[in-house]
Short mmCIF file of C-alpha atoms and ligand atoms in Angstrom, two decimals:
data_model
loop_
_atom_site.label_atom_id
_atom_site.label_comp_id
_atom_site.label_asym_id
_atom_site.label_seq_id
_atom_site.Cartn_x
_atom_site.Cartn_y
_atom_site.Cartn_z
CA MET A 25 143.08 282.39 95.68
CA PHE A 26 140.37 280.16 94.24
CA ASP A 27 141.10 278.00 91.21
CA TYR A 28 137.51 278.41 90.03
CA LEU A 29 134.72 280.89 90.59
CA ILE A 30 131.50 279.07 89.69
CA VAL A 31 128.47 281.25 89.03
CA GLY A 32 125.27 279.34 89.83
CA ALA A 33 124.63 276.49 92.28
CA GLY A 34 122.27 274.54 89.99
CA PHE A 35 123.10 271.21 88.35
CA ALA A 36 125.74 272.67 86.02
CA GLY A 37 127.62 274.59 88.72
CA SER A 38 127.30 272.03 91.50
CA VAL A 39 128.42 269.04 89.41
CA LEU A 40 131.49 270.95 88.24
CA ALA A 41 132.27 272.11 91.77
CA GLU A 42 132.07 268.52 93.01
CA ARG A 43 134.32 267.10 90.26
CA LEU A 44 136.91 269.86 90.45
CA ALA A 45 137.09 269.74 94.25
CA THR A 46 137.13 266.00 94.78
CA ARG A 47 138.90 264.75 91.66
CA SER A 48 141.29 267.59 90.84
CA ASN A 49 141.80 269.02 94.33
CA LYS A 50 140.83 272.48 93.09
CA LYS A 51 139.68 275.25 95.40
CA VAL A 52 136.25 276.33 94.27
CA LEU A 53 133.95 279.21 95.17
CA VAL A 54 130.31 278.74 94.15
CA VAL A 55 128.13 281.86 94.17
CA ASP A 56 124.41 282.09 93.58
CA LYS A 57 122.28 285.18 93.68
CA ARG A 58 119.38 283.19 95.10
CA ASN A 59 119.13 282.34 98.81
CA HIS A 60 119.45 278.62 98.16
CA ILE A 61 121.45 275.97 96.28
CA ALA A 62 120.04 273.55 93.63
CA GLY A 63 119.00 276.16 91.04
CA ASN A 64 115.63 275.44 89.49
CA ALA A 65 115.62 271.95 90.96
CA TYR A 66 115.39 273.39 94.50
CA ASP A 67 112.86 271.71 96.77
CA HIS A 68 111.91 272.44 100.37
CA TYR A 69 109.34 271.61 103.03
CA ASN A 70 106.56 274.19 102.96
CA GLU A 71 104.98 275.62 106.09
CA ASP A 72 102.74 272.54 106.41
CA GLY A 73 105.74 270.22 106.15
CA ILE A 74 105.07 269.02 102.59
CA LEU A 75 108.05 268.67 100.24
CA VAL A 76 107.46 270.96 97.24
CA HIS A 77 109.49 272.03 94.19
CA LYS A 78 109.70 275.80 94.30
CA TYR A 79 110.19 276.15 90.53
CA GLY A 80 107.66 273.61 89.29
CA PRO A 81 107.70 269.82 89.00
CA HIS A 82 111.12 268.23 88.47
CA ILE A 83 111.03 264.60 87.46
CA PHE A 84 114.32 262.84 86.95
CA HIS A 85 114.64 260.54 83.93
CA THR A 86 117.61 259.54 81.81
CA ASN A 87 118.94 256.94 79.43
CA SER A 88 122.49 257.65 80.54
CA LYS A 89 123.94 255.02 82.86
CA ASP A 90 126.88 257.35 83.54
CA VAL A 91 124.67 260.22 84.67
CA PHE A 92 122.49 257.99 86.82
CA GLU A 93 125.47 256.30 88.45
CA TYR A 94 127.20 259.61 89.01
CA LEU A 95 124.19 261.13 90.82
CA SER A 96 123.68 257.91 92.77
CA ASN A 97 126.84 258.82 94.69
CA PHE A 98 124.88 261.65 96.28
CA THR A 99 121.38 260.27 96.73
CA ASP A 100 119.28 257.16 97.12
CA TRP A 101 116.32 256.98 94.81
CA ARG A 102 112.60 256.41 94.90
CA PRO A 103 111.47 254.60 91.73
CA TYR A 104 108.91 256.82 90.04
CA GLU A 105 107.35 256.72 86.57
CA HIS A 106 105.59 259.93 85.70
CA ARG A 107 102.00 260.04 84.40
CA VAL A 108 99.99 262.95 83.08
CA LEU A 109 96.31 263.44 82.25
CA ALA A 110 95.05 266.15 79.93
CA SER A 111 91.72 267.82 80.49
CA VAL A 112 90.16 267.87 77.01
CA ASP A 113 86.50 268.20 75.99
CA GLY A 114 85.41 267.76 79.61
CA GLN A 115 87.30 264.47 80.00
CA MET A 116 90.57 263.46 81.66
CA VAL A 117 92.61 261.49 79.13
CA PRO A 118 96.18 260.15 79.06
CA MET A 119 98.89 262.43 77.69
CA PRO A 120 101.02 261.60 75.62
CA ILE A 121 98.22 260.61 73.26
CA ASN A 122 97.91 256.80 73.27
CA LEU A 123 95.34 254.13 72.43
CA ASP A 124 93.26 254.87 75.54
CA THR A 125 93.32 258.60 74.82
CA ILE A 126 91.68 258.07 71.43
CA ASN A 127 89.17 255.49 72.66
CA LYS A 128 88.08 257.63 75.60
CA LEU A 129 87.96 260.86 73.65
CA TYR A 130 85.87 259.47 70.80
CA GLY A 131 84.01 256.67 72.64
CA LEU A 132 85.68 254.00 70.48
CA LYS A 133 87.07 250.51 71.10
CA LEU A 134 90.00 250.49 68.68
CA ASN A 135 92.96 248.17 69.08
CA SER A 136 96.59 249.17 68.43
CA PHE A 137 96.45 248.33 64.70
CA GLU A 138 93.21 250.22 64.23
CA VAL A 139 94.45 253.28 66.06
CA GLU A 140 97.54 253.26 63.86
CA GLU A 141 95.22 253.24 60.82
CA PHE A 142 93.21 256.01 62.43
CA PHE A 143 96.33 258.17 62.87
CA GLU A 144 97.34 257.49 59.26
CA SER A 145 93.88 258.51 58.04
CA VAL A 146 93.98 261.86 59.84
CA ALA A 147 97.70 262.68 59.53
CA GLU A 148 98.63 265.51 57.17
CA LYS A 149 101.42 265.11 54.64
CA VAL A 150 104.27 267.45 55.56
CA PRO A 151 107.21 267.10 53.13
CA VAL A 152 109.83 268.55 55.50
CA ILE A 153 109.12 268.68 59.22
CA LYS A 154 110.43 271.97 60.50
CA THR A 155 108.08 273.38 63.10
CA SER A 156 106.33 272.18 66.23
CA GLU A 157 103.06 272.26 64.28
CA ASP A 158 104.51 270.01 61.53
CA VAL A 159 105.58 267.40 64.10
CA VAL A 160 102.08 266.95 65.46
CA VAL A 161 99.85 267.35 62.39
CA SER A 162 102.06 264.94 60.45
CA LYS A 163 101.48 262.28 63.11
CA VAL A 164 97.96 262.73 64.47
CA GLY A 165 96.26 265.29 62.21
CA ARG A 166 94.83 268.72 62.82
CA GLU A 167 91.95 267.92 65.15
CA LEU A 168 94.09 266.27 67.83
CA TYR A 169 96.73 268.97 67.29
CA GLU A 170 94.09 271.60 68.07
CA LYS A 171 92.79 269.74 71.10
CA PHE A 172 96.10 268.86 72.75
CA PHE A 173 98.94 270.97 71.41
CA ARG A 174 98.01 274.22 69.74
CA ASN A 175 96.58 276.12 72.69
CA TYR A 176 98.88 274.64 75.30
CA THR A 177 101.85 275.72 73.22
CA ARG A 178 100.43 279.19 72.60
CA LYS A 179 99.95 279.60 76.34
CA GLN A 180 103.34 278.16 77.29
CA TRP A 181 105.44 279.97 74.71
CA GLY A 182 103.32 283.00 73.76
CA MET A 183 103.54 281.94 70.12
CA ASP A 184 102.00 279.51 67.70
CA PRO A 185 103.59 276.04 67.32
CA SER A 186 104.20 276.95 63.66
CA GLU A 187 106.70 279.55 64.92
CA LEU A 188 108.62 277.13 67.14
CA ASP A 189 111.31 274.64 66.26
CA LYS A 190 110.19 271.03 65.84
CA SER A 191 112.24 270.02 68.88
CA VAL A 192 109.65 271.50 71.27
CA THR A 193 106.60 269.31 70.61
CA SER A 194 108.90 266.41 69.62
CA ARG A 195 109.51 266.03 73.34
CA VAL A 196 106.04 264.48 73.61
CA PRO A 197 105.60 261.21 71.69
CA THR A 198 102.44 259.63 70.23
CA ARG A 199 101.72 255.99 71.04
CA THR A 200 99.49 253.33 69.57
CA ASN A 201 99.72 251.12 72.68
CA ARG A 202 98.39 251.70 76.21
CA ASP A 203 101.66 252.87 77.73
CA ASP A 204 100.64 255.98 79.66
CA ARG A 205 104.05 256.90 81.09
CA TYR A 206 105.23 260.39 80.26
CA PHE A 207 108.80 259.17 79.78
CA THR A 208 110.19 255.83 78.62
CA ASP A 209 113.80 256.35 79.76
CA THR A 210 115.75 253.46 81.27
CA TYR A 211 116.24 255.28 84.58
CA GLN A 212 113.26 257.03 86.11
CA ALA A 213 113.42 257.96 89.78
CA MET A 214 113.18 260.77 92.29
CA PRO A 215 115.94 261.58 94.81
CA LEU A 216 114.68 259.81 97.94
CA HIS A 217 115.20 262.79 100.24
CA GLY A 218 114.69 265.46 97.61
CA TYR A 219 116.89 267.45 95.25
CA THR A 220 118.20 269.96 97.76
CA ARG A 221 119.55 267.19 99.99
CA MET A 222 121.31 265.72 96.95
CA PHE A 223 122.88 269.12 96.19
CA GLU A 224 123.98 269.51 99.82
CA ARG A 225 125.92 266.29 99.43
CA LEU A 226 127.34 267.35 96.04
CA LEU A 227 128.69 270.54 97.55
CA ASP A 228 129.88 269.07 100.87
CA HIS A 229 133.66 269.21 100.49
CA PRO A 230 136.37 271.25 102.24
CA ASN A 231 137.57 272.58 98.86
CA ILE A 232 134.12 274.04 98.08
CA LYS A 233 132.88 277.33 99.52
CA VAL A 234 129.32 278.42 98.75
CA MET A 235 128.13 282.05 98.90
CA LEU A 236 124.40 282.58 98.54
CA ASN A 237 122.52 285.86 98.00
CA THR A 238 125.53 286.92 95.95
CA ASP A 239 125.60 288.23 92.42
CA TYR A 240 129.00 287.42 90.95
CA HIS A 241 129.38 291.01 89.75
CA ASP A 242 129.53 292.12 93.39
CA ILE A 243 132.47 289.91 94.36
CA MET A 244 134.51 289.14 91.28
CA ASP A 245 136.80 292.15 91.64
CA PHE A 246 137.54 291.41 95.30
CA ILE A 247 138.00 287.66 95.36
CA PRO A 248 140.93 286.36 93.35
CA PHE A 249 140.29 283.35 91.12
CA LYS A 250 141.97 281.77 88.10
CA GLU A 251 139.05 280.64 85.97
CA MET A 252 135.31 281.12 85.91
CA ILE A 253 132.48 278.71 85.17
CA PHE A 254 129.35 280.59 84.26
CA THR A 255 125.88 279.00 84.36
CA GLY A 256 123.62 282.08 84.20
CA PRO A 257 122.06 283.60 81.06
CA VAL A 258 124.75 284.06 78.41
CA ASP A 259 123.33 287.32 77.02
CA GLU A 260 123.42 288.88 80.50
CA PHE A 261 127.10 287.93 80.86
CA PHE A 262 127.90 290.02 77.80
CA ASP A 263 125.67 292.93 78.89
CA PHE A 264 123.18 292.16 76.12
CA LYS A 265 125.71 293.31 73.53
CA TYR A 266 123.70 291.84 70.64
CA GLY A 267 120.30 292.34 72.29
CA LYS A 268 118.25 290.18 74.64
CA LEU A 269 117.93 286.45 74.06
CA PRO A 270 114.30 285.51 74.65
CA TYR A 271 113.74 283.27 77.64
CA ARG A 272 110.24 282.20 78.64
CA SER A 273 109.26 282.64 82.27
CA LEU A 274 106.63 281.22 84.58
CA GLU A 275 104.78 282.31 87.66
CA PHE A 276 104.27 279.51 90.16
CA LYS A 277 101.18 279.64 92.36
CA HIS A 278 101.63 277.23 95.26
CA GLU A 279 98.70 276.10 97.41
CA THR A 280 98.17 273.69 100.27
CA LEU A 281 94.76 272.06 100.37
CA ASN A 282 93.02 270.57 103.35
CA THR A 283 92.47 267.25 101.65
CA GLU A 284 94.66 264.18 101.36
CA ASN A 285 94.56 263.94 97.55
CA TYR A 286 93.47 266.40 94.93
CA LEU A 287 94.33 265.43 91.34
CA ALA A 288 93.48 262.30 89.37
CA ALA A 289 97.15 262.13 88.26
CA PRO A 290 100.46 263.60 89.46
CA VAL A 291 100.10 266.30 86.78
CA VAL A 292 97.02 267.47 84.91
CA ASN A 293 97.51 269.53 81.74
CA TYR A 294 94.95 272.11 80.67
CA PRO A 295 95.58 272.77 76.98
CA ASN A 296 92.42 274.74 76.27
CA ASP A 297 91.09 276.19 79.52
CA ASN A 298 92.53 278.48 82.19
CA LEU A 299 95.54 280.77 82.12
CA TYR A 300 97.77 278.13 83.66
CA THR A 301 99.16 275.20 81.65
CA ARG A 302 99.24 272.49 84.30
CA ILE A 303 98.72 271.61 87.95
CA THR A 304 101.09 269.33 89.86
CA GLU A 305 100.41 267.48 93.09
CA PHE A 306 103.77 267.03 94.80
CA LYS A 307 102.96 264.12 97.09
CA ALA A 308 102.38 261.99 93.99
CA LEU A 309 105.98 262.69 92.92
CA THR A 310 107.67 262.36 96.27
CA GLY A 311 105.55 259.59 97.82
CA GLN A 312 105.20 261.62 101.01
CA GLN A 313 102.30 260.71 103.31
CA HIS A 314 100.52 263.74 104.76
CA PRO A 315 96.91 264.55 105.66
CA LYS A 316 97.06 267.69 103.49
CA THR A 317 98.28 268.07 99.92
CA ALA A 318 100.37 270.70 98.09
CA ILE A 319 99.86 271.71 94.47
CA VAL A 320 101.36 274.23 92.06
CA TYR A 321 99.85 276.04 89.09
CA GLU A 322 102.16 277.21 86.28
CA TYR A 323 101.29 280.51 84.60
CA PRO A 324 103.53 281.27 81.60
CA LYS A 325 104.95 284.80 81.26
CA ALA A 326 107.26 286.69 78.93
CA GLU A 327 109.04 288.62 81.69
CA GLY A 328 110.55 287.35 84.91
CA ASP A 329 113.19 284.78 85.87
CA PRO A 330 114.51 283.06 82.73
CA TYR A 331 113.37 279.42 82.75
CA TYR A 332 113.10 278.26 79.15
CA PRO A 333 115.24 279.18 76.14
CA VAL A 334 112.85 279.58 73.20
CA PRO A 335 113.85 277.16 70.41
CA ARG A 336 113.42 278.88 67.06
CA LEU A 337 115.75 279.75 64.22
CA GLU A 338 116.19 283.47 64.84
CA ASN A 339 117.01 282.82 68.52
CA ALA A 340 119.53 280.14 67.59
CA GLU A 341 121.19 282.63 65.27
CA LEU A 342 121.36 285.27 68.00
CA TYR A 343 122.68 282.69 70.45
CA ASN A 344 125.40 281.70 67.97
CA LYS A 345 126.68 285.27 68.07
CA TYR A 346 126.92 285.06 71.85
CA LYS A 347 128.48 281.61 71.60
CA LYS A 348 131.22 283.02 69.39
CA LEU A 349 131.93 285.68 72.04
CA ALA A 350 131.83 283.00 74.75
CA ASP A 351 134.32 280.82 72.86
CA GLU A 352 136.63 283.82 72.51
CA THR A 353 136.50 284.71 76.21
CA PRO A 354 139.59 283.27 77.87
CA ASN A 355 139.31 281.42 81.18
CA VAL A 356 135.51 281.53 81.28
CA HIS A 357 133.54 278.34 80.58
CA PHE A 358 129.84 278.46 79.78
CA VAL A 359 127.68 275.50 80.77
CA GLY A 360 124.03 274.72 81.58
CA ARG A 361 120.58 275.48 80.27
CA LEU A 362 120.82 279.27 80.37
CA ALA A 363 124.49 279.71 79.51
CA THR A 364 124.31 277.50 76.41
CA TYR A 365 120.71 278.44 75.56
CA LYS A 366 119.56 274.82 75.28
CA TYR A 367 116.18 273.40 76.30
CA TYR A 368 117.98 270.76 78.39
CA ASN A 369 116.57 268.43 81.01
CA MET A 370 118.47 267.90 84.25
CA ASP A 371 120.28 264.78 83.03
CA GLN A 372 121.47 266.58 79.90
CA VAL A 373 122.90 269.39 82.02
CA VAL A 374 124.69 266.86 84.25
CA ALA A 375 126.13 265.18 81.14
CA GLN A 376 127.20 268.54 79.73
CA ALA A 377 128.90 269.45 83.04
CA LEU A 378 130.72 266.09 83.22
CA THR A 379 131.93 266.60 79.65
CA LEU A 380 133.22 270.07 80.47
CA TYR A 381 135.02 268.66 83.52
CA LYS A 382 136.75 266.12 81.28
CA LYS A 383 137.76 268.87 78.89
CA LEU A 384 139.17 270.98 81.73
CA THR A 385 141.22 268.11 83.11
CA GLU A 386 142.55 267.25 79.64
CA LYS A 387 143.50 270.89 79.21
CA SER A 388 145.36 271.04 82.53
CA ALA A 389 147.08 267.71 81.75
CA GLU A 390 148.31 269.24 78.47
CA GLU A 391 149.55 272.31 80.32
CA ALA A 392 151.20 270.40 83.15
CA PRO A 393 154.53 269.55 81.41
CA ARG A 394 155.14 273.28 80.84
CA LYS A 395 155.07 273.98 84.58
CA PRO A 396 158.28 272.50 86.16
CA ALA A 397 160.47 275.23 87.65
CA ILE A 398 163.91 273.60 87.23
CA SER A 399 163.71 272.50 83.65
CA GLY A 400 161.31 272.11 80.75
CA SER A 401 161.19 268.37 81.23
CA THR A 402 159.30 266.68 84.07
CA GLU A 403 161.24 263.55 83.33
CA LEU A 404 164.46 265.39 84.07
CA VAL A 405 163.07 266.79 87.31
CA GLU A 406 162.03 263.30 88.38
CA LYS A 407 165.53 262.00 87.61
CA LEU A 408 167.11 264.83 89.60
CA VAL A 409 164.92 264.08 92.59
CA ALA A 410 165.67 260.38 92.33
CA ARG A 411 169.44 261.01 92.28
CA SER A 412 169.53 263.41 95.22
CA PRO A 413 171.09 261.86 98.32
CA SER A 414 168.54 260.54 100.78
CA LYS A 415 168.28 262.29 104.10
CA PRO A 416 169.97 260.61 107.07
P1 FAD B 29 119.81 276.62 86.83
O1 FAD B 29 119.19 275.55 87.68
O2 FAD B 29 118.92 277.68 86.28
O3 FAD B 29 120.99 277.30 87.68
C1 FAD B 29 121.60 278.50 87.32
C2 FAD B 29 121.84 279.27 88.60
O4 FAD B 29 122.63 280.43 88.27
C3 FAD B 29 120.57 279.80 89.24
O5 FAD B 29 120.42 279.26 90.55
C4 FAD B 29 120.75 281.32 89.24
O6 FAD B 29 120.24 281.93 90.43
C5 FAD B 29 122.26 281.45 89.15
N1 FAD B 29 122.67 282.74 88.59
C6 FAD B 29 122.29 283.29 87.42
N2 FAD B 29 122.86 284.50 87.25
C7 FAD B 29 123.63 284.71 88.33
C8 FAD B 29 124.47 285.79 88.76
N3 FAD B 29 124.60 286.92 88.02
N4 FAD B 29 125.14 285.67 89.93
C9 FAD B 29 124.99 284.56 90.71
N5 FAD B 29 124.19 283.52 90.36
C10 FAD B 29 123.52 283.59 89.20
N6 FAD B 29 114.31 268.87 83.89
C11 FAD B 29 114.10 267.53 84.01
O7 FAD B 29 115.01 266.74 83.76
N7 FAD B 29 112.89 267.04 84.42
C12 FAD B 29 111.84 267.85 84.73
O8 FAD B 29 110.77 267.38 85.10
C13 FAD B 29 112.03 269.26 84.60
N8 FAD B 29 111.03 270.10 84.89
C14 FAD B 29 111.23 271.45 84.77
C15 FAD B 29 110.16 272.28 85.09
C16 FAD B 29 110.31 273.65 85.00
C17 FAD B 29 109.16 274.54 85.30
C18 FAD B 29 111.57 274.19 84.59
C19 FAD B 29 111.75 275.68 84.48
C20 FAD B 29 112.62 273.36 84.27
C21 FAD B 29 112.47 271.97 84.36
N9 FAD B 29 113.51 271.10 84.07
C22 FAD B 29 113.31 269.74 84.18
C23 FAD B 29 114.83 271.59 83.62
C24 FAD B 29 115.81 271.77 84.78
O9 FAD B 29 115.32 272.73 85.67
C25 FAD B 29 117.14 272.24 84.19
O10 FAD B 29 117.63 271.36 83.21
C26 FAD B 29 118.25 272.40 85.24
O11 FAD B 29 117.78 272.85 86.47
C27 FAD B 29 119.28 273.37 84.68
O12 FAD B 29 120.37 273.49 85.54
P2 FAD B 29 121.42 274.69 85.35
O13 FAD B 29 122.45 274.50 86.37
O14 FAD B 29 121.81 274.75 83.93
O15 FAD B 29 120.58 276.02 85.59
N1 UDP B 30 102.82 270.25 74.90
C1 UDP B 30 101.52 270.50 74.53
N2 UDP B 30 100.50 269.94 75.23
C2 UDP B 30 100.72 269.15 76.30
C3 UDP B 30 102.05 268.88 76.69
C4 UDP B 30 103.08 269.46 75.98
O1 UDP B 30 101.29 271.25 73.57
O2 UDP B 30 99.75 268.66 76.91
C5 UDP B 30 103.92 270.88 74.13
C6 UDP B 30 104.20 272.30 74.65
O3 UDP B 30 104.65 273.08 73.57
C7 UDP B 30 105.30 272.05 75.64
C8 UDP B 30 106.12 270.99 74.90
O4 UDP B 30 105.13 270.16 74.28
O5 UDP B 30 106.03 273.21 75.93
C9 UDP B 30 107.03 270.17 75.74
O6 UDP B 30 106.30 269.58 76.80
P1 UDP B 30 107.02 269.14 78.17
O7 UDP B 30 105.99 268.48 79.01
O8 UDP B 30 108.24 268.40 77.85
O9 UDP B 30 107.39 270.57 78.79
P2 UDP B 30 108.22 270.98 80.11
O10 UDP B 30 107.97 269.90 81.15
O11 UDP B 30 109.64 271.12 79.70
O12 UDP B 30 107.59 272.29 80.49
#
């Protein structure tokens, strides 16, 4: 009998498995329908021996000391601050848009104050910022929106930024200084030996059993368990009762090139050209030395493995219907990017999983006093044990 059946060996499932097994001494079975652990963060050495991320570039960054310290129990880190160039008007310019982006793009020599004035002069007045278009045009105006955001977003999401929630393009800031880092979080680092190695250590405990190549539907009637933690798509769990929740997919085209370096930055974004959105060169992320280099192209698709929930009002409303069902389903806990339909980064999923663990332990602590077999009061049981004559 397992205490928990955990569906999915990604961040959500693996963090919960680790906590429940090591801190609560629970017996846990983790199943994943894929042939590997680590979910979308899975990395592996390709046939040329280069460490690549199977499901596109995963860069760890967080402001949460708790999350960083927690994961540090399972990996050493390689300090890494991510940088991206965008290919726009035949030039490679820093993305997020910063002072250098504007100067290079327009052949100017503005300083920070002047670029701020420039943004103010081109920004459009938007009384209430609701959409992903509003976010950008209200900061940098329509021309830069068209050059950097509109087409990238249309490619990535299959819809116009005006149809997407403001949270999507809000992920990318605008800067008036020369900071060209993609993220400004306090903790920015890559797991020194890769994500998969970190997951191996998360799941390495006698209380944890892992079954790969296994859809939970195929085993749940044969393997007894008390509670389930579900990290797959929430609509699928309920057999699409209210219809399909839209998830955006990607096709990854991996290549190894017979050259030591290929890109001018770890990632190059192509907002306006090509069918792919961006190219990543993995060695820049991992720091690996190798005479060849491995890259991946990301081609957005509507169908295929669900990678991104699509943040927009009508989808949030549909999700809320599923959430109500989820909340009413006893002994099943929904957590992670797909199961809670949230465009979460890895650190947010770890935080969400740690929060659920806390909730589960509080719940079992509340239930514990009801369990004693002799009497309703644990105190009484303790007294009885204390009074019993000691063995010779
Ligand atoms: P997942 O990793 O998706 O794990 C869910 C698991 O459940 C999967 O392995 C799946 O096979 C399994 N499963 C589903 N259904 C079943 C079933 N019926 N039976 C058995 N198993 C099942 N985050 C960052 O912080 N930084 C980044 O740079 C970054 N880059 C990203 C790039 C891309 C292209 C993508 C798609 C995501 C990126 N993310 C990034 C987000 C990151 O991948 C997620 O936040 C994180 O992996 C989510 O973890 P999870 O456990 O919720 O889900
Ligand atoms: N975006 C864009 N142009 C860019 C980079 C990002 O329009 O050059 C928009 C796009 O809608 C994208 C969103 O901002 O989906 C969030 O970008 P991020 O790099 O965070 O996407 P992720 O790494 O999650 O795919």
